[in-house]
Coordinates of C-alpha atoms in Angstrom, one line a residue:
M1 CA 26.3 -27.4 -14.3
G2 CA 25.0 -26.7 -10.8
H3 CA 21.4 -27.7 -10.1
P4 CA 19.3 -29.1 -7.2
F5 CA 17.4 -31.7 -9.2
P6 CA 17.9 -35.5 -9.4
I7 CA 19.1 -36.9 -12.7
R8 CA 15.9 -39.0 -13.0
E9 CA 13.8 -35.8 -12.8
I10 CA 15.9 -34.0 -15.4
A11 CA 15.7 -37.0 -17.7
R12 CA 12.0 -37.1 -17.4
Q13 CA 11.7 -33.4 -18.1
A14 CA 14.1 -33.6 -21.1
G15 CA 12.7 -36.8 -22.5
L16 CA 16.2 -38.4 -22.5
S17 CA 17.8 -41.4 -20.8
E18 CA 19.3 -41.0 -17.4
A19 CA 22.7 -42.1 -18.8
T20 CA 22.6 -39.4 -21.4
V21 CA 21.8 -36.7 -18.8
D22 CA 24.6 -38.1 -16.6
R23 CA 27.1 -37.8 -19.4
V24 CA 26.0 -34.1 -20.1
L25 CA 26.1 -33.1 -16.4
N26 CA 29.5 -34.7 -15.9
G27 CA 31.0 -33.6 -19.2
R28 CA 31.9 -37.1 -20.3
G29 CA 31.5 -36.3 -24.0
G30 CA 29.9 -38.4 -26.7
V31 CA 26.8 -36.2 -26.7
R32 CA 25.7 -33.8 -29.4
E33 CA 25.5 -30.1 -28.5
S34 CA 21.8 -30.0 -29.2
T35 CA 21.3 -32.8 -26.6
A36 CA 23.3 -30.8 -24.1
Q37 CA 21.1 -27.8 -24.8
E38 CA 18.0 -29.9 -24.2
V39 CA 19.4 -30.9 -20.8
R40 CA 20.2 -27.3 -19.9
R41 CA 16.7 -26.3 -21.1
A42 CA 15.1 -29.0 -18.9
I43 CA 17.0 -27.7 -15.8
A44 CA 15.8 -24.2 -16.6
D45 CA 12.2 -25.4 -17.0
L46 CA 12.4 -27.3 -13.7
D47 CA 13.9 -24.2 -11.9
R48 CA 11.0 -22.1 -13.1
Q49 CA 8.4 -24.7 -12.2
R50 CA 10.0 -25.4 -8.8
T51 CA 8.2 -22.3 -7.3
Q52 CA 4.8 -23.6 -8.5
V53 CA 5.6 -27.1 -7.1
R54 CA 6.4 -25.6 -3.7
L55 CA 3.2 -23.5 -3.8
V56 CA 0.8 -26.4 -4.7
G57 CA -1.3 -27.2 -1.7
R58 CA 0.2 -24.4 0.4
T59 CA -2.1 -22.3 2.5
F60 CA -1.0 -19.0 4.0
M61 CA -3.0 -17.5 6.8
I62 CA -2.4 -13.8 6.8
D63 CA -3.7 -11.3 9.3
I64 CA -4.5 -7.8 8.1
V65 CA -4.3 -5.3 11.0
M66 CA -5.3 -1.7 10.3
Q67 CA -6.3 1.5 12.0
A68 CA -8.1 3.4 9.3
P69 CA -11.5 4.9 8.4
E70 CA -14.0 2.2 7.2
R71 CA -13.9 3.6 3.7
F72 CA -10.2 2.8 3.4
S73 CA -10.2 -0.6 5.2
T74 CA -13.0 -1.6 2.9
A75 CA -10.9 -0.7 -0.1
V76 CA -8.0 -2.8 1.2
R77 CA -10.2 -5.8 1.8
A78 CA -11.6 -5.5 -1.7
A79 CA -8.1 -5.2 -3.2
L80 CA -6.9 -8.3 -1.4
E81 CA -9.9 -10.4 -2.3
A82 CA -9.6 -9.3 -6.0
E83 CA -6.0 -10.5 -6.0
L84 CA -6.5 -13.9 -4.5
P85 CA -7.0 -15.7 -7.8
S86 CA -3.7 -14.4 -9.1
L87 CA -1.9 -16.1 -6.1
H88 CA -2.9 -19.6 -7.1
P89 CA -1.8 -22.4 -6.8
A90 CA -1.1 -21.1 -3.3
V91 CA -4.2 -20.4 -1.2
V92 CA -4.2 -17.2 0.9
R93 CA -6.7 -16.9 3.7
S94 CA -7.0 -13.7 5.6
R95 CA -8.2 -12.6 9.0
F96 CA -9.1 -8.9 9.2
H97 CA -8.6 -6.8 12.4
F98 CA -9.9 -3.3 11.5
R99 CA -10.6 -0.3 13.7
E100 CA -11.2 3.3 12.9
T101 CA -9.7 4.8 16.0
G102 CA -8.6 4.1 19.6
P103 CA -5.4 4.0 21.6
A104 CA -2.3 2.2 20.3
E105 CA -2.6 -0.3 23.2
E106 CA -5.7 -1.9 21.5
Q107 CA -3.7 -2.6 18.4
V108 CA -0.8 -3.9 20.4
R109 CA -3.1 -6.4 22.2
T110 CA -4.3 -7.6 18.7
L111 CA -0.7 -8.1 17.6
D112 CA 0.2 -10.0 20.7
R113 CA -2.8 -12.3 20.3
I114 CA -1.7 -13.0 16.8
A115 CA 1.8 -13.8 18.1
R116 CA 0.4 -16.3 20.6
R117 CA -2.0 -17.9 18.2
G118 CA 0.3 -18.0 15.2
S119 CA 0.1 -16.7 11.6
Q120 CA 2.1 -17.0 8.4
G121 CA 2.3 -13.2 8.2
V122 CA 0.9 -9.8 9.3
V123 CA 0.1 -6.9 7.0
L124 CA 0.1 -3.8 9.2
K125 CA -1.1 -0.2 9.1
A126 CA -0.4 1.3 12.5
P127 CA 0.8 4.5 14.1
D128 CA 4.6 4.8 14.5
V129 CA 4.8 4.7 18.3
P130 CA 7.2 2.6 20.5
E131 CA 4.5 0.3 21.7
V132 CA 3.7 -0.9 18.2
T133 CA 7.4 -1.2 17.3
A134 CA 7.9 -3.5 20.3
A135 CA 4.9 -5.6 19.3
V136 CA 6.3 -6.0 15.8
A137 CA 9.5 -7.3 17.4
R138 CA 7.5 -9.9 19.4
L139 CA 5.8 -11.1 16.2
V140 CA 9.1 -11.4 14.3
A141 CA 10.6 -13.3 17.3
A142 CA 7.7 -15.7 17.0
G143 CA 8.6 -16.3 13.4
I144 CA 5.8 -14.2 11.9
P145 CA 7.0 -11.8 9.1
V146 CA 5.4 -8.3 9.2
V147 CA 4.8 -6.1 6.1
T148 CA 3.8 -2.5 6.7
L149 CA 1.2 -1.1 4.4
V150 CA 0.7 2.6 3.3
T151 CA 2.5 3.9 6.4
D152 CA 5.9 2.6 7.6
L153 CA 7.5 1.6 10.9
P154 CA 11.2 2.0 9.8
A155 CA 12.6 1.5 13.3
S156 CA 10.8 -1.8 13.7
A157 CA 11.8 -5.4 12.7
R158 CA 9.3 -5.4 9.8
L159 CA 10.2 -7.3 6.7
A160 CA 9.4 -4.6 4.2
Y161 CA 7.2 -1.6 3.5
V162 CA 4.6 -1.6 0.7
G163 CA 3.2 1.7 -0.6
I164 CA 4.0 5.0 -2.2
D165 CA 6.9 7.4 -1.5
N166 CA 4.9 9.6 0.8
R167 CA 7.3 12.6 0.6
A168 CA 7.1 12.5 -3.2
A169 CA 3.3 12.4 -3.0
G170 CA 3.3 15.5 -0.8
A171 CA 5.6 17.3 -3.2
T172 CA 3.4 16.3 -6.1
A173 CA 0.3 17.7 -4.3
A174 CA 2.3 21.0 -3.8
Y175 CA 3.1 21.1 -7.5
L176 CA -0.5 20.7 -8.5
M177 CA -1.7 23.2 -5.9
G178 CA 0.8 25.8 -7.1
Q179 CA -0.1 25.2 -10.8
W180 CA -3.9 25.5 -10.2
L181 CA -3.9 28.4 -7.7
G182 CA -1.5 30.4 -9.9
D183 CA -1.4 34.0 -8.8
R184 CA -4.8 33.9 -7.0
P185 CA -4.5 34.9 -3.4
G186 CA -5.5 32.4 -0.7
N187 CA -4.1 30.2 2.1
V188 CA -4.0 26.4 2.0
L189 CA -5.5 24.1 4.6
T190 CA -3.6 20.9 5.2
S191 CA -5.5 18.2 7.0
L192 CA -4.0 15.2 8.8
S193 CA -6.0 12.4 10.4
S194 CA -3.3 12.0 13.1
G195 CA 0.3 13.1 13.8
F196 CA 1.3 9.6 14.7
F197 CA 1.1 8.0 11.2
R198 CA 4.4 8.3 9.5
N199 CA 2.9 8.4 6.0
E200 CA 0.9 11.5 6.8
E201 CA 3.8 13.2 8.5
E202 CA 6.0 12.5 5.4
R203 CA 3.3 13.8 3.0
E204 CA 3.0 17.0 5.0
M205 CA 6.7 17.4 5.0
G206 CA 7.0 16.9 1.3
F207 CA 4.1 19.3 0.7
R208 CA 5.4 22.0 3.0
G209 CA 9.0 21.7 1.6
A210 CA 7.9 22.0 -2.0
M211 CA 5.5 24.9 -1.2
R212 CA 8.1 26.7 0.7
A213 CA 10.6 26.4 -2.2
R214 CA 8.1 27.2 -5.0
H215 CA 5.5 29.4 -3.4
P216 CA 7.0 31.0 -0.2
Q217 CA 4.3 33.6 -0.1
R218 CA 1.5 31.1 0.4
T219 CA 0.4 30.5 4.0
L220 CA -0.3 26.9 5.1
V221 CA -2.8 26.3 7.9
E222 CA -2.7 22.8 9.5
I223 CA -5.4 20.9 11.3
A224 CA -4.9 17.4 12.7
E225 CA -6.4 14.6 14.8
G226 CA -9.7 14.4 12.9
Q227 CA -8.9 10.6 12.5
G228 CA -10.3 10.9 8.9
L229 CA -13.8 10.7 10.3
D230 CA -16.5 13.0 9.0
A231 CA -18.0 13.6 12.5
T232 CA -14.7 15.1 13.9
Q233 CA -13.4 16.5 10.7
Y234 CA -16.3 18.9 10.2
D235 CA -15.7 20.8 13.5
L236 CA -12.0 21.1 12.9
V237 CA -12.4 22.5 9.4
R238 CA -15.2 24.8 10.3
A239 CA -13.2 26.3 13.2
A240 CA -10.2 26.8 10.9
L241 CA -12.3 28.5 8.3
E242 CA -13.8 30.8 10.9
R243 CA -10.4 31.7 12.2
D244 CA -8.8 32.3 8.8
P245 CA -11.0 34.0 6.1
D246 CA -8.2 33.6 3.5
I247 CA -8.3 29.8 3.3
R248 CA -9.2 29.0 -0.3
A249 CA -7.7 25.5 -1.0
V250 CA -7.2 22.1 0.7
Y251 CA -4.6 19.4 0.7
S252 CA -6.4 16.5 2.4
I253 CA -3.7 14.1 3.7
G254 CA -5.9 12.1 6.1
G255 CA -9.5 12.1 4.6
G256 CA -12.8 13.2 5.9
N257 CA -13.4 15.1 2.6
I258 CA -17.2 15.0 2.6
A259 CA -17.2 16.8 5.9
T260 CA -14.5 19.3 4.8
L261 CA -16.5 20.3 1.7
R262 CA -19.7 20.6 3.8
A263 CA -17.9 23.0 6.2
F264 CA -16.9 25.2 3.2
E265 CA -20.5 25.1 2.0
D266 CA -22.1 25.9 5.3
I267 CA -19.9 28.9 5.9
G268 CA -20.4 30.1 2.3
R269 CA -16.8 29.8 1.1
E270 CA -15.5 28.4 -2.2
C271 CA -12.8 25.8 -2.2
A272 CA -10.8 26.7 -5.3
V273 CA -8.4 23.7 -5.3
F274 CA -8.9 20.4 -3.4
V275 CA -6.2 17.6 -3.7
A276 CA -6.9 14.4 -1.8
H277 CA -5.5 10.8 -1.4
D278 CA -7.0 7.4 -2.4
L279 CA -9.8 6.4 -4.6
D280 CA -12.1 5.1 -1.9
H281 CA -15.9 5.2 -2.4
D282 CA -16.2 8.7 -1.0
N283 CA -13.4 10.2 -3.1
T284 CA -14.6 8.4 -6.2
R285 CA -18.0 10.0 -5.9
L286 CA -16.6 13.5 -5.1
L287 CA -14.2 13.3 -8.0
R288 CA -16.9 12.3 -10.4
E289 CA -19.0 15.2 -9.2
H290 CA -16.0 17.6 -9.8
R291 CA -15.9 18.5 -6.1
L292 CA -12.3 17.3 -5.9
S293 CA -9.6 18.7 -8.2
A294 CA -7.4 15.6 -8.2
V295 CA -6.8 12.4 -6.2
L296 CA -3.3 11.0 -5.6
H297 CA -3.9 7.3 -6.0
H298 CA -1.9 4.1 -6.0
D299 CA -2.9 0.6 -7.0
L300 CA -4.0 -1.1 -3.8
R301 CA -4.3 -4.4 -5.6
Q302 CA -0.7 -4.3 -6.6
D303 CA 0.3 -3.4 -3.0
M304 CA -1.7 -6.3 -1.6
R305 CA -0.2 -8.7 -4.2
E306 CA 3.3 -7.6 -3.3
A307 CA 2.6 -7.9 0.4
C308 CA 1.4 -11.5 -0.1
H309 CA 4.5 -12.3 -2.2
L310 CA 6.7 -10.9 0.5
V311 CA 5.1 -13.2 3.1
M312 CA 5.5 -16.2 0.7
R313 CA 9.2 -15.4 0.1
A314 CA 9.8 -15.2 3.9
H315 CA 8.6 -18.8 4.1
G316 CA 10.7 -20.0 1.1
A317 CA 7.7 -20.6 -1.1
L318 CA 8.9 -18.0 -3.7
P319 CA 12.5 -17.3 -4.9
P320 CA 14.3 -14.3 -3.5
A321 CA 13.7 -11.0 -5.3
G322 CA 15.2 -7.5 -5.3
P323 CA 14.2 -4.7 -2.9
T324 CA 10.5 -3.6 -2.9
L325 CA 10.1 -0.4 -4.9
P326 CA 7.6 2.3 -4.0
S327 CA 4.2 2.1 -5.7
A328 CA 3.6 4.4 -8.6
I329 CA 1.8 7.7 -7.7
Q330 CA -1.1 8.3 -10.0
V331 CA -2.7 11.7 -10.4
V332 CA -6.4 11.0 -11.1
T333 CA -8.8 13.7 -12.3
P334 CA -12.5 13.3 -13.2
Y335 CA -11.3 12.6 -16.8
N336 CA -8.9 9.7 -16.3
M337 CA -10.4 7.6 -13.5
P338 CA -9.4 3.9 -13.6
P339 CA -12.1 1.7 -14.9
Q340 CA -12.7 0.0 -11.6
A341 CA -13.2 3.4 -9.9
A342 CA -15.4 4.7 -12.7
A343 CA -17.7 1.7 -12.2
V344 CA -18.2 2.4 -8.5

């Protein structure tokens, strides 16, 4: 009966003498089967509780490094802070390194400072460029596990990716777009914040592939590099609408949706179908006002909880688990908003 526990500890857990436990473990006989079962049950109980014993008093300092619009980084911070009580008896403390835009070198400098200073783990949302991949390698070499969030760096030494299957999300958006547009004419505007984020690239590929297969007659018009910021997004959308009078729908991959809708209004055009991502505070309000058709959402609290668990496992504080599965993609309309979003 393999186990890592001292006989004294098993005896205390089972409420039996050490001699009785020793006879059971070594198969010496003279012990009732019910007693042997009590010993086995005590070992199983200790095994389950061993994780909690290892967590008591443990503090994990985790750095959250993200390039994203403020509305999304705020949602990530809120999701992590809401999950902290569920991580007890471990204590998770976090340092946030957020920026909305800027060259990759700035994020690399942040990652290198963390590598020098030390951390129990990094949760990272970054563009998929060689400089960032190299910085992740330096973090891992320093013994700091890295978990990518929302957008992956598959060629890096990261521990795992947490988030949705982005190709499937893009294909889901195409399915909804085709159903709602039906036979009505009109081109579809696809909007990316940047071509350097793998999640956006994969969503666009999933969307384009499904539209090509199911609605080959529909023209897709792409804009990019608005960084998901309203100030830059407005000009890009308005210019696209002026160039193409047939744009009637939007698949917003990278955000800036208030500016996108304002551009439609200012030019006097209707947006017949608008599919977006993430229930941040902007999209929650737009969905409630019926200005968005649907939002493809995933549970950020679940993502942040899984990211913390991955860091804990990397330090041996939780038992090994199977591979990390993609987060569920939720299609949210004005009529099925999650309670936490409806309350915003």
